[in-house]
Structures are given as C-alpha cells and as structure tokens.
PDB file of C-alpha atoms in Angstrom:
ATOM      1  CA  UNK A  28     233.769 181.572  23.948  1.00  0.00           C
ATOM      2  CA  UNK A  29     232.421 184.441  21.396  1.00  0.00           C
ATOM      3  CA  UNK A  30     228.429 182.526  22.513  1.00  0.00           C
ATOM      4  CA  UNK A  31     229.183 182.167  26.652  1.00  0.00           C
ATOM      5  CA  UNK A  32     229.696 186.611  25.789  1.00  0.00           C
ATOM      6  CA  UNK A  33     226.888 187.086  24.022  1.00  0.00           C
ATOM      7  CA  UNK A  34     224.929 184.523  27.229  1.00  0.00           C
ATOM      8  CA  UNK A  35     226.282 186.782  29.595  1.00  0.00           C
ATOM      9  CA  UNK A  36     226.212 189.935  27.755  1.00  0.00           C
ATOM     10  CA  UNK A  37     222.236 189.013  27.657  1.00  0.00           C
ATOM     11  CA  UNK A  38     221.532 188.323  31.185  1.00  0.00           C
ATOM     12  CA  UNK A  39     223.691 191.251  32.123  1.00  0.00           C
ATOM     13  CA  UNK A  40     220.411 193.588  30.902  1.00  0.00           C
ATOM     14  CA  UNK A  41     217.888 191.566  31.473  1.00  0.00           C
ATOM     15  CA  UNK A  42     219.038 192.014  35.218  1.00  0.00           C
ATOM     16  CA  UNK A  43     219.434 195.433  35.106  1.00  0.00           C
ATOM     17  CA  UNK A  44     216.078 195.514  32.931  1.00  0.00           C
ATOM     18  CA  UNK A  45     213.952 193.341  35.911  1.00  0.00           C
ATOM     19  CA  UNK A  46     215.793 195.438  38.663  1.00  0.00           C
ATOM     20  CA  UNK A  47     214.563 198.796  36.745  1.00  0.00           C
ATOM     21  CA  UNK A  48     211.803 197.412  37.029  1.00  0.00           C
ATOM     22  CA  UNK A  49     210.397 197.592  40.935  1.00  0.00           C
ATOM     23  CA  UNK A  50     209.587 200.149  42.541  1.00  0.00           C
ATOM     24  CA  UNK A  51     210.951 200.324  45.592  1.00  0.00           C
ATOM     25  CA  UNK A  52     208.761 202.507  48.593  1.00  0.00           C
ATOM     26  CA  UNK A  53     210.227 202.812  51.758  1.00  0.00           C
ATOM     27  CA  UNK A  54     207.125 202.110  54.232  1.00  0.00           C
ATOM     28  CA  UNK A  55     206.344 202.793  58.315  1.00  0.00           C
ATOM     29  CA  UNK A  56     204.442 200.700  61.243  1.00  0.00           C
ATOM     30  CA  UNK A  57     201.420 203.258  61.011  1.00  0.00           C
ATOM     31  CA  UNK A  58     197.919 201.699  60.583  1.00  0.00           C
ATOM     32  CA  UNK A  59     195.795 201.650  59.362  1.00  0.00           C
ATOM     33  CA  UNK A  60     197.799 203.119  55.993  1.00  0.00           C
ATOM     34  CA  UNK A  61     200.788 200.690  57.173  1.00  0.00           C
ATOM     35  CA  UNK A  62     200.756 197.368  58.456  1.00  0.00           C
ATOM     36  CA  UNK A  63     203.934 195.198  58.867  1.00  0.00           C
ATOM     37  CA  UNK A  64     202.559 192.865  61.351  1.00  0.00           C
ATOM     38  CA  UNK A  65     203.329 189.858  58.579  1.00  0.00           C
ATOM     39  CA  UNK A  66     202.613 190.797  54.989  1.00  0.00           C
ATOM     40  CA  UNK A  67     202.628 194.520  54.590  1.00  0.00           C
ATOM     41  CA  UNK A  68     199.296 195.538  54.345  1.00  0.00           C
ATOM     42  CA  UNK A  69     197.001 199.615  54.476  1.00  0.00           C
ATOM     43  CA  UNK A  70     195.009 201.861  52.873  1.00  0.00           C
ATOM     44  CA  UNK A  71     198.889 203.373  51.415  1.00  0.00           C
ATOM     45  CA  UNK A  72     199.297 199.795  50.386  1.00  0.00           C
ATOM     46  CA  UNK A  73     196.226 199.081  48.735  1.00  0.00           C
ATOM     47  CA  UNK A  74     196.870 202.056  46.244  1.00  0.00           C
ATOM     48  CA  UNK A  75     200.375 201.602  45.775  1.00  0.00           C
ATOM     49  CA  UNK A  76     199.563 197.767  44.383  1.00  0.00           C
ATOM     50  CA  UNK A  77     196.864 200.192  41.837  1.00  0.00           C
ATOM     51  CA  UNK A  78     200.167 202.336  41.347  1.00  0.00           C
ATOM     52  CA  UNK A  79     202.235 199.515  40.287  1.00  0.00           C
ATOM     53  CA  UNK A  80     199.888 197.664  38.505  1.00  0.00           C
ATOM     54  CA  UNK A  81     199.462 200.564  36.322  1.00  0.00           C
ATOM     55  CA  UNK A  82     202.931 202.022  35.518  1.00  0.00           C
ATOM     56  CA  UNK A  83     203.453 197.867  35.215  1.00  0.00           C
ATOM     57  CA  UNK A  84     205.786 197.746  37.957  1.00  0.00           C
ATOM     58  CA  UNK A  85     206.547 195.289  40.734  1.00  0.00           C
ATOM     59  CA  UNK A  86     206.506 196.710  44.021  1.00  0.00           C
ATOM     60  CA  UNK A  87     209.490 196.336  47.127  1.00  0.00           C
ATOM     61  CA  UNK A  88     208.937 197.424  50.777  1.00  0.00           C
ATOM     62  CA  UNK A  89     211.274 198.697  52.224  1.00  0.00           C
ATOM     63  CA  UNK A  90     210.834 198.935  56.002  1.00  0.00           C
ATOM     64  CA  UNK A  91     211.281 202.085  57.828  1.00  0.00           C
ATOM     65  CA  UNK A  92     211.730 202.520  61.596  1.00  0.00           C
ATOM     66  CA  UNK A  93     209.231 205.941  61.181  1.00  0.00           C
ATOM     67  CA  UNK A  94     207.814 208.540  58.116  1.00  0.00           C
ATOM     68  CA  UNK A  95     211.040 210.844  58.860  1.00  0.00           C
ATOM     69  CA  UNK A  96     213.175 208.107  57.761  1.00  0.00           C
ATOM     70  CA  UNK A  97     210.766 207.075  54.440  1.00  0.00           C
ATOM     71  CA  UNK A  98     210.783 210.972  53.542  1.00  0.00           C
ATOM     72  CA  UNK A  99     215.034 210.775  53.700  1.00  0.00           C
ATOM     73  CA  UNK A 100     214.948 207.916  51.036  1.00  0.00           C
ATOM     74  CA  UNK A 101     212.862 209.154  49.632  1.00  0.00           C
ATOM     75  CA  UNK A 102     215.156 212.521  49.478  1.00  0.00           C
ATOM     76  CA  UNK A 103     218.602 210.313  48.921  1.00  0.00           C
ATOM     77  CA  UNK A 104     216.557 208.054  45.959  1.00  0.00           C
ATOM     78  CA  UNK A 105     217.078 205.259  48.047  1.00  0.00           C
ATOM     79  CA  UNK A 106     213.604 204.554  47.578  1.00  0.00           C
ATOM     80  CA  UNK A 107     211.297 205.624  44.093  1.00  0.00           C
ATOM     81  CA  UNK A 108     207.918 206.498  45.565  1.00  0.00           C
ATOM     82  CA  UNK A 109     206.348 207.397  48.729  1.00  0.00           C
ATOM     83  CA  UNK A 110     202.632 207.246  49.529  1.00  0.00           C
ATOM     84  CA  UNK A 111     200.327 209.575  51.951  1.00  0.00           C
ATOM     85  CA  UNK A 112     202.628 212.290  51.118  1.00  0.00           C
ATOM     86  CA  UNK A 113     201.465 216.332  51.436  1.00  0.00           C
ATOM     87  CA  UNK A 114     202.653 217.974  49.061  1.00  0.00           C
ATOM     88  CA  UNK A 115     204.958 221.204  50.508  1.00  0.00           C
ATOM     89  CA  UNK A 116     207.849 223.391  48.406  1.00  0.00           C
ATOM     90  CA  UNK A 117     210.343 221.851  50.378  1.00  0.00           C
ATOM     91  CA  UNK A 118     209.799 218.548  49.525  1.00  0.00           C
ATOM     92  CA  UNK A 119     208.751 220.162  45.560  1.00  0.00           C
ATOM     93  CA  UNK A 120     213.595 220.156  45.780  1.00  0.00           C
ATOM     94  CA  UNK A 121     213.144 216.232  45.835  1.00  0.00           C
ATOM     95  CA  UNK A 122     210.226 214.827  44.727  1.00  0.00           C
ATOM     96  CA  UNK A 123     207.207 215.378  42.415  1.00  0.00           C
ATOM     97  CA  UNK A 124     203.840 215.250  43.644  1.00  0.00           C
ATOM     98  CA  UNK A 125     200.476 213.600  42.147  1.00  0.00           C
ATOM     99  CA  UNK A 126     197.416 214.154  44.669  1.00  0.00           C
ATOM    100  CA  UNK A 127     194.846 211.060  44.665  1.00  0.00           C
ATOM    101  CA  UNK A 128     193.006 211.213  47.403  1.00  0.00           C
ATOM    102  CA  UNK A 129     191.266 213.990  49.513  1.00  0.00           C
ATOM    103  CA  UNK A 130     193.562 214.158  53.612  1.00  0.00           C
ATOM    104  CA  UNK A 131     191.739 213.357  57.293  1.00  0.00           C
ATOM    105  CA  UNK A 132     190.366 216.292  59.402  1.00  0.00           C
ATOM    106  CA  UNK A 133     192.927 216.699  62.566  1.00  0.00           C
ATOM    107  CA  UNK A 134     191.390 215.628  65.788  1.00  0.00           C
ATOM    108  CA  UNK A 135     192.851 216.289  68.956  1.00  0.00           C
ATOM    109  CA  UNK A 136     193.589 213.867  71.904  1.00  0.00           C
ATOM    110  CA  UNK A 137     193.588 214.326  75.588  1.00  0.00           C
ATOM    111  CA  UNK A 138     193.556 212.030  78.859  1.00  0.00           C
ATOM    112  CA  UNK A 139     189.288 211.900  79.890  1.00  0.00           C
ATOM    113  CA  UNK A 140     189.991 213.881  82.949  1.00  0.00           C
ATOM    114  CA  UNK A 141     191.469 216.910  81.407  1.00  0.00           C
ATOM    115  CA  UNK A 142     188.832 219.878  79.964  1.00  0.00           C
ATOM    116  CA  UNK A 143     187.620 220.172  76.720  1.00  0.00           C
ATOM    117  CA  UNK A 144     189.518 221.236  73.653  1.00  0.00           C
ATOM    118  CA  UNK A 145     186.646 223.592  71.646  1.00  0.00           C
ATOM    119  CA  UNK A 146     189.416 226.063  70.346  1.00  0.00           C
ATOM    120  CA  UNK A 147     192.934 226.332  68.941  1.00  0.00           C
ATOM    121  CA  UNK A 148     194.017 228.694  71.487  1.00  0.00           C
ATOM    122  CA  UNK A 149     193.166 225.477  74.374  1.00  0.00           C
ATOM    123  CA  UNK A 150     196.068 224.145  73.311  1.00  0.00           C
ATOM    124  CA  UNK A 151     197.870 227.076  74.550  1.00  0.00           C
ATOM    125  CA  UNK A 152     197.639 225.559  77.775  1.00  0.00           C
ATOM    126  CA  UNK A 153     198.661 222.097  77.125  1.00  0.00           C
ATOM    127  CA  UNK A 154     201.740 220.279  75.633  1.00  0.00           C
ATOM    128  CA  UNK A 155     200.621 218.879  72.769  1.00  0.00           C
ATOM    129  CA  UNK A 156     202.788 215.533  71.014  1.00  0.00           C
ATOM    130  CA  UNK A 157     203.165 216.453  67.375  1.00  0.00           C
ATOM    131  CA  UNK A 158     205.566 213.541  64.942  1.00  0.00           C
ATOM    132  CA  UNK A 159     208.739 214.632  63.202  1.00  0.00           C
ATOM    133  CA  UNK A 160     208.377 216.111  59.711  1.00  0.00           C
ATOM    134  CA  UNK A 161     204.672 215.758  59.209  1.00  0.00           C
ATOM    135  CA  UNK A 162     202.950 218.718  57.680  1.00  0.00           C
ATOM    136  CA  UNK A 163     200.140 219.623  60.061  1.00  0.00           C
ATOM    137  CA  UNK A 164     198.209 223.408  59.613  1.00  0.00           C
ATOM    138  CA  UNK A 165     200.354 226.602  59.956  1.00  0.00           C
ATOM    139  CA  UNK A 166     198.770 227.878  62.669  1.00  0.00           C
ATOM    140  CA  UNK A 167     199.594 224.603  64.585  1.00  0.00           C
ATOM    141  CA  UNK A 168     203.411 224.843  63.481  1.00  0.00           C
ATOM    142  CA  UNK A 169     204.230 228.294  64.007  1.00  0.00           C
ATOM    143  CA  UNK A 170     202.021 228.943  67.477  1.00  0.00           C
ATOM    144  CA  UNK A 171     205.249 230.477  69.612  1.00  0.00           C
ATOM    145  CA  UNK A 172     202.442 229.956  72.633  1.00  0.00           C
ATOM    146  CA  UNK A 173     201.949 226.294  71.852  1.00  0.00           C
ATOM    147  CA  UNK A 174     204.605 223.609  74.013  1.00  0.00           C
ATOM    148  CA  UNK A 175     204.770 220.751  71.334  1.00  0.00           C
ATOM    149  CA  UNK A 176     207.009 217.739  72.270  1.00  0.00           C
ATOM    150  CA  UNK A 177     208.593 215.612  68.870  1.00  0.00           C
ATOM    151  CA  UNK A 178     207.393 212.138  69.572  1.00  0.00           C
ATOM    152  CA  UNK A 179     208.159 208.933  67.990  1.00  0.00           C
ATOM    153  CA  UNK A 180     204.808 207.709  66.584  1.00  0.00           C
ATOM    154  CA  UNK A 181     201.042 208.258  67.473  1.00  0.00           C
ATOM    155  CA  UNK A 182     201.129 204.842  69.425  1.00  0.00           C
ATOM    156  CA  UNK A 183     204.571 205.875  71.062  1.00  0.00           C
ATOM    157  CA  UNK A 184     202.233 209.351  71.638  1.00  0.00           C
ATOM    158  CA  UNK A 185     199.452 207.594  73.179  1.00  0.00           C
ATOM    159  CA  UNK A 186     201.399 206.205  76.179  1.00  0.00           C
ATOM    160  CA  UNK A 187     203.495 209.069  76.506  1.00  0.00           C
ATOM    161  CA  UNK A 188     199.931 211.072  77.668  1.00  0.00           C
ATOM    162  CA  UNK A 189     199.041 208.468  79.662  1.00  0.00           C
ATOM    163  CA  UNK A 190     202.027 209.101  81.379  1.00  0.00           C
ATOM    164  CA  UNK A 191     201.165 212.687  81.411  1.00  0.00           C
ATOM    165  CA  UNK A 192     203.511 213.825  79.993  1.00  0.00           C
ATOM    166  CA  UNK A 193     202.061 214.994  76.889  1.00  0.00           C
ATOM    167  CA  UNK A 194     198.892 216.833  77.148  1.00  0.00           C
ATOM    168  CA  UNK A 195     197.575 216.426  73.714  1.00  0.00           C
ATOM    169  CA  UNK A 196     198.386 214.725  70.435  1.00  0.00           C
ATOM    170  CA  UNK A 197     197.222 215.345  66.736  1.00  0.00           C
ATOM    171  CA  UNK A 198     196.204 212.944  64.931  1.00  0.00           C
ATOM    172  CA  UNK A 199     193.432 211.323  62.387  1.00  0.00           C
ATOM    173  CA  UNK A 200     190.046 209.757  63.641  1.00  0.00           C
ATOM    174  CA  UNK A 201     191.276 206.353  61.321  1.00  0.00           C
ATOM    175  CA  UNK A 202     194.843 206.503  62.429  1.00  0.00           C
ATOM    176  CA  UNK A 203     193.646 206.653  66.000  1.00  0.00           C
ATOM    177  CA  UNK A 204     191.311 204.241  66.160  1.00  0.00           C
ATOM    178  CA  UNK A 205     193.597 201.029  64.443  1.00  0.00           C
ATOM    179  CA  UNK A 206     195.856 201.760  67.561  1.00  0.00           C
ATOM    180  CA  UNK A 207     193.319 202.270  70.182  1.00  0.00           C
ATOM    181  CA  UNK A 208     192.925 197.493  68.613  1.00  0.00           C
ATOM    182  CA  UNK A 209     196.332 197.878  68.486  1.00  0.00           C
ATOM    183  CA  UNK A 210     196.992 198.901  72.179  1.00  0.00           C
ATOM    184  CA  UNK A 211     194.704 197.627  73.870  1.00  0.00           C
ATOM    185  CA  UNK A 212     191.795 198.689  75.911  1.00  0.00           C
ATOM    186  CA  UNK A 213     192.075 202.464  76.513  1.00  0.00           C
ATOM    187  CA  UNK A 214     188.965 203.563  75.554  1.00  0.00           C
ATOM    188  CA  UNK A 215     188.088 205.445  79.269  1.00  0.00           C
ATOM    189  CA  UNK A 216     191.137 207.074  79.821  1.00  0.00           C
ATOM    190  CA  UNK A 217     191.260 209.627  76.638  1.00  0.00           C
ATOM    191  CA  UNK A 218     189.056 211.060  74.288  1.00  0.00           C
ATOM    192  CA  UNK A 219     188.818 213.157  71.485  1.00  0.00           C
ATOM    193  CA  UNK A 220     187.855 216.958  71.513  1.00  0.00           C
ATOM    194  CA  UNK A 221     185.028 219.074  70.870  1.00  0.00           C
ATOM    195  CA  UNK A 222     188.138 220.769  68.457  1.00  0.00           C
ATOM    196  CA  UNK A 223     189.120 219.587  64.993  1.00  0.00           C
ATOM    197  CA  UNK A 224     191.128 221.000  62.296  1.00  0.00           C
ATOM    198  CA  UNK A 225     190.263 220.596  58.519  1.00  0.00           C
ATOM    199  CA  UNK A 226     193.613 220.370  56.074  1.00  0.00           C
ATOM    200  CA  UNK A 227     191.348 220.686  52.681  1.00  0.00           C
ATOM    201  CA  UNK A 228     194.598 219.055  51.432  1.00  0.00           C
ATOM    202  CA  UNK A 229     195.051 215.997  49.246  1.00  0.00           C
ATOM    203  CA  UNK A 230     197.921 212.997  49.800  1.00  0.00           C
ATOM    204  CA  UNK A 231     200.086 212.830  47.230  1.00  0.00           C
ATOM    205  CA  UNK A 232     202.345 209.993  45.695  1.00  0.00           C
ATOM    206  CA  UNK A 233     205.815 211.627  45.464  1.00  0.00           C
ATOM    207  CA  UNK A 234     208.133 210.313  43.089  1.00  0.00           C
ATOM    208  CA  UNK A 235     211.375 211.154  43.846  1.00  0.00           C
ATOM    209  CA  UNK A 236     213.770 213.551  41.021  1.00  0.00           C
ATOM    210  CA  UNK A 237     217.020 210.913  42.320  1.00  0.00           C
ATOM    211  CA  UNK A 238     215.406 207.758  41.844  1.00  0.00           C
ATOM    212  CA  UNK A 239     216.636 205.115  39.243  1.00  0.00           C
ATOM    213  CA  UNK A 240     212.956 205.028  37.788  1.00  0.00           C
ATOM    214  CA  UNK A 241     212.819 207.286  35.397  1.00  0.00           C
ATOM    215  CA  UNK A 242     208.633 208.421  35.719  1.00  0.00           C
ATOM    216  CA  UNK A 243     207.585 209.993  32.369  1.00  0.00           C
ATOM    217  CA  UNK A 244     205.346 212.844  31.539  1.00  0.00           C
ATOM    218  CA  UNK A 245     202.964 210.123  29.987  1.00  0.00           C
ATOM    219  CA  UNK A 246     202.152 208.279  33.847  1.00  0.00           C
ATOM    220  CA  UNK A 247     202.071 210.768  35.209  1.00  0.00           C
ATOM    221  CA  UNK A 248     199.282 212.219  33.047  1.00  0.00           C
ATOM    222  CA  UNK A 249     197.728 208.498  33.579  1.00  0.00           C
ATOM    223  CA  UNK A 250     198.367 208.260  37.384  1.00  0.00           C
ATOM    224  CA  UNK A 251     196.510 212.101  38.101  1.00  0.00           C
ATOM    225  CA  UNK A 252     193.688 210.446  35.528  1.00  0.00           C
ATOM    226  CA  UNK A 253     193.230 207.297  37.266  1.00  0.00           C
ATOM    227  CA  UNK A 254     192.799 209.882  40.388  1.00  0.00           C
ATOM    228  CA  UNK A 255     190.513 211.892  38.267  1.00  0.00           C
ATOM    229  CA  UNK A 256     188.051 208.392  38.396  1.00  0.00           C
ATOM    230  CA  UNK A 257     188.249 207.744  41.599  1.00  0.00           C
ATOM    231  CA  UNK A 258     190.763 204.629  40.472  1.00  0.00           C
ATOM    232  CA  UNK A 259     192.476 204.208  44.430  1.00  0.00           C
ATOM    233  CA  UNK A 260     190.256 206.487  46.741  1.00  0.00           C
ATOM    234  CA  UNK A 261     187.569 202.905  45.932  1.00  0.00           C
ATOM    235  CA  UNK A 262     191.354 201.044  45.948  1.00  0.00           C
ATOM    236  CA  UNK A 263     191.000 202.197  50.015  1.00  0.00           C
ATOM    237  CA  UNK A 264     187.083 201.421  50.105  1.00  0.00           C
ATOM    238  CA  UNK A 265     187.529 197.591  49.135  1.00  0.00           C
ATOM    239  CA  UNK A 266     190.490 197.154  51.677  1.00  0.00           C
ATOM    240  CA  UNK A 267     188.084 199.065  54.518  1.00  0.00           C
ATOM    241  CA  UNK A 268     185.858 196.953  53.171  1.00  0.00           C
ATOM    242  CA  UNK A 269     187.963 193.876  54.081  1.00  0.00           C
ATOM    243  CA  UNK A 270     189.747 194.820  57.040  1.00  0.00           C
ATOM    244  CA  UNK A 271     186.728 195.875  59.231  1.00  0.00           C
ATOM    245  CA  UNK A 272     187.914 194.600  62.856  1.00  0.00           C
ATOM    246  CA  UNK A 273     191.113 198.239  62.137  1.00  0.00           C
ATOM    247  CA  UNK A 274     187.963 200.317  62.336  1.00  0.00           C
ATOM    248  CA  UNK A 275     186.541 198.949  65.324  1.00  0.00           C
ATOM    249  CA  UNK A 276     186.016 201.705  66.972  1.00  0.00           C
ATOM    250  CA  UNK A 277     183.747 202.762  64.138  1.00  0.00           C
ATOM    251  CA  UNK A 278     181.160 202.096  61.629  1.00  0.00           C
ATOM    252  CA  UNK A 279     183.715 201.911  58.731  1.00  0.00           C
ATOM    253  CA  UNK A 280     180.881 202.039  56.246  1.00  0.00           C
ATOM    254  CA  UNK A 281     181.090 206.306  58.329  1.00  0.00           C
ATOM    255  CA  UNK A 282     184.442 206.578  57.174  1.00  0.00           C
ATOM    256  CA  UNK A 283     184.140 205.528  53.644  1.00  0.00           C
ATOM    257  CA  UNK A 284     181.273 207.996  53.234  1.00  0.00           C
ATOM    258  CA  UNK A 285     183.043 210.709  54.594  1.00  0.00           C
ATOM    259  CA  UNK A 286     186.118 210.229  51.863  1.00  0.00           C
ATOM    260  CA  UNK A 287     183.445 209.954  49.610  1.00  0.00           C
ATOM    261  CA  UNK A 288     182.229 213.631  50.224  1.00  0.00           C
ATOM    262  CA  UNK A 289     185.827 214.606  50.351  1.00  0.00           C
ATOM    263  CA  UNK A 290     186.951 214.195  47.326  1.00  0.00           C
ATOM    264  CA  UNK A 291     186.714 216.049  44.492  1.00  0.00           C
ATOM    265  CA  UNK A 292     189.272 215.853  41.564  1.00  0.00           C
ATOM    266  CA  UNK A 293     187.219 218.113  38.943  1.00  0.00           C
TER     267      UNK A 293
END
C-alpha cells in the first residue's frame, strides 16, 4: 500500500510538472502572422516555436475567435504568452513585454473608384474600418473628425469595403497580401493609397502576469538577448522563404529586405 502511495505521489507531481512545462498561447486566424487552416503556422508561430525552444517549453496553441478574445485570455492568465503585441501602459497592468521585431507601417486600403488618400486629413471624408483593441497610432485613435467603425477582422473589413459599408481599411502590406490570396481576385476592386504611416515601434511578446508559468528574470534576459541577435527576425525570414504563396502579391525578398532594414535593437 505504501509503495502504491509513493507511485501515485510521483505520478501526480510528474503530471503537474508536465503541465507547468507547457506554454499556452492563444492564436486567431490572421495571415500571414497566424494561420489556422490545418496545422498552425505563420510568422508569429515561427517566433513562438523559437521562444518555446529557448525556454525549454512545449507549446499548446489555443484557437481564439479574434484578437480581442486572445488579449482577454492573456489578461485572465488563461494563456501564458501572446506574440505580436504593441507595448502599452494599460496592457502593462496584466503583462510583461519583451520586443522582438520592428512593426510594419500602416497602409490605407479603399475601393478602386475612390479619390486617393494622400494625407491624414483626407480620412475625414471617409468611414474607416478598424479592429477592436488594436493599437494604431494616436492621431487616428483620438481623431474626433474621422468616422470609425469596428470590424471583426481585416477579411471581414474587405468584404464590408466592397459592399460600400465602409470606405477605408487600416492594415499592413503583408496582412493585406495574404488576405487577398484567401479572398480571391479582388485586385481590380481595391487599391492601396499613397498615404501611409510608419509606426516606428516594435512588436513584443506579452507574458501574462497571471500565468501559471513563472518567467524568471534570467529567462527574460535570454529572450532580449536573442532578439538583439535577431534570432526571431531570422525565424520570420525563414518562414517567408518557405511560404512564398502567402506573399504572392509582392516579391517576398522585398519583404525580408524591408524587415531587415527596420530591425534595430541596439
């Protein structure tokens, strides 16, 4: 009987350790960052796999309906990490942030038959689609003279754009290109406008302060060091090379060149 108790005790704590060694991540379908058709893949998945290897964890991907839900799960500690977050004072109340990649510039997409948007002021003439809880830039977020409509995601926004329910979508070039591939031939119906906005900011890993995993100071230093050595950027470059079909609307080598120029962790 005593032997049985010892075995049960060991199995119980082994199970606890195995559970603790699994890093839970929420991902929503957001190509080319996160793609949920089949085995999860994407730029964010590539860096999360590197992160897990660096920290010695397995990864459990938990599908979420949208970014807002994933962010809420991080806040509640239902998942341990999110990738692709923008650091923000409000988010620091529930997460620690470590930057790993320069963010892309914002582009402004409209129907092909509308007048060009050449400046920020031109947005006042349009209904602009934005996704919930996305950190854009202060001028847009606090603008009182711009009509803004919450859209579920960029794919839904493009459909609303074609139905003339909104006039403009704010996104990035890689995301637009991947979603164009999913939606089919809409190139002759939409256009990217001359005006764009360079955020000059970094994307981060967000580690939940309510996580059951304990991320030590040494581990955080190791992640920062890997980012400085462009380990995560190289993982993204390798993903782009291996998946050119996701970037078929643009030369994938151009994307990698732009990302390489943007990255600076000195």
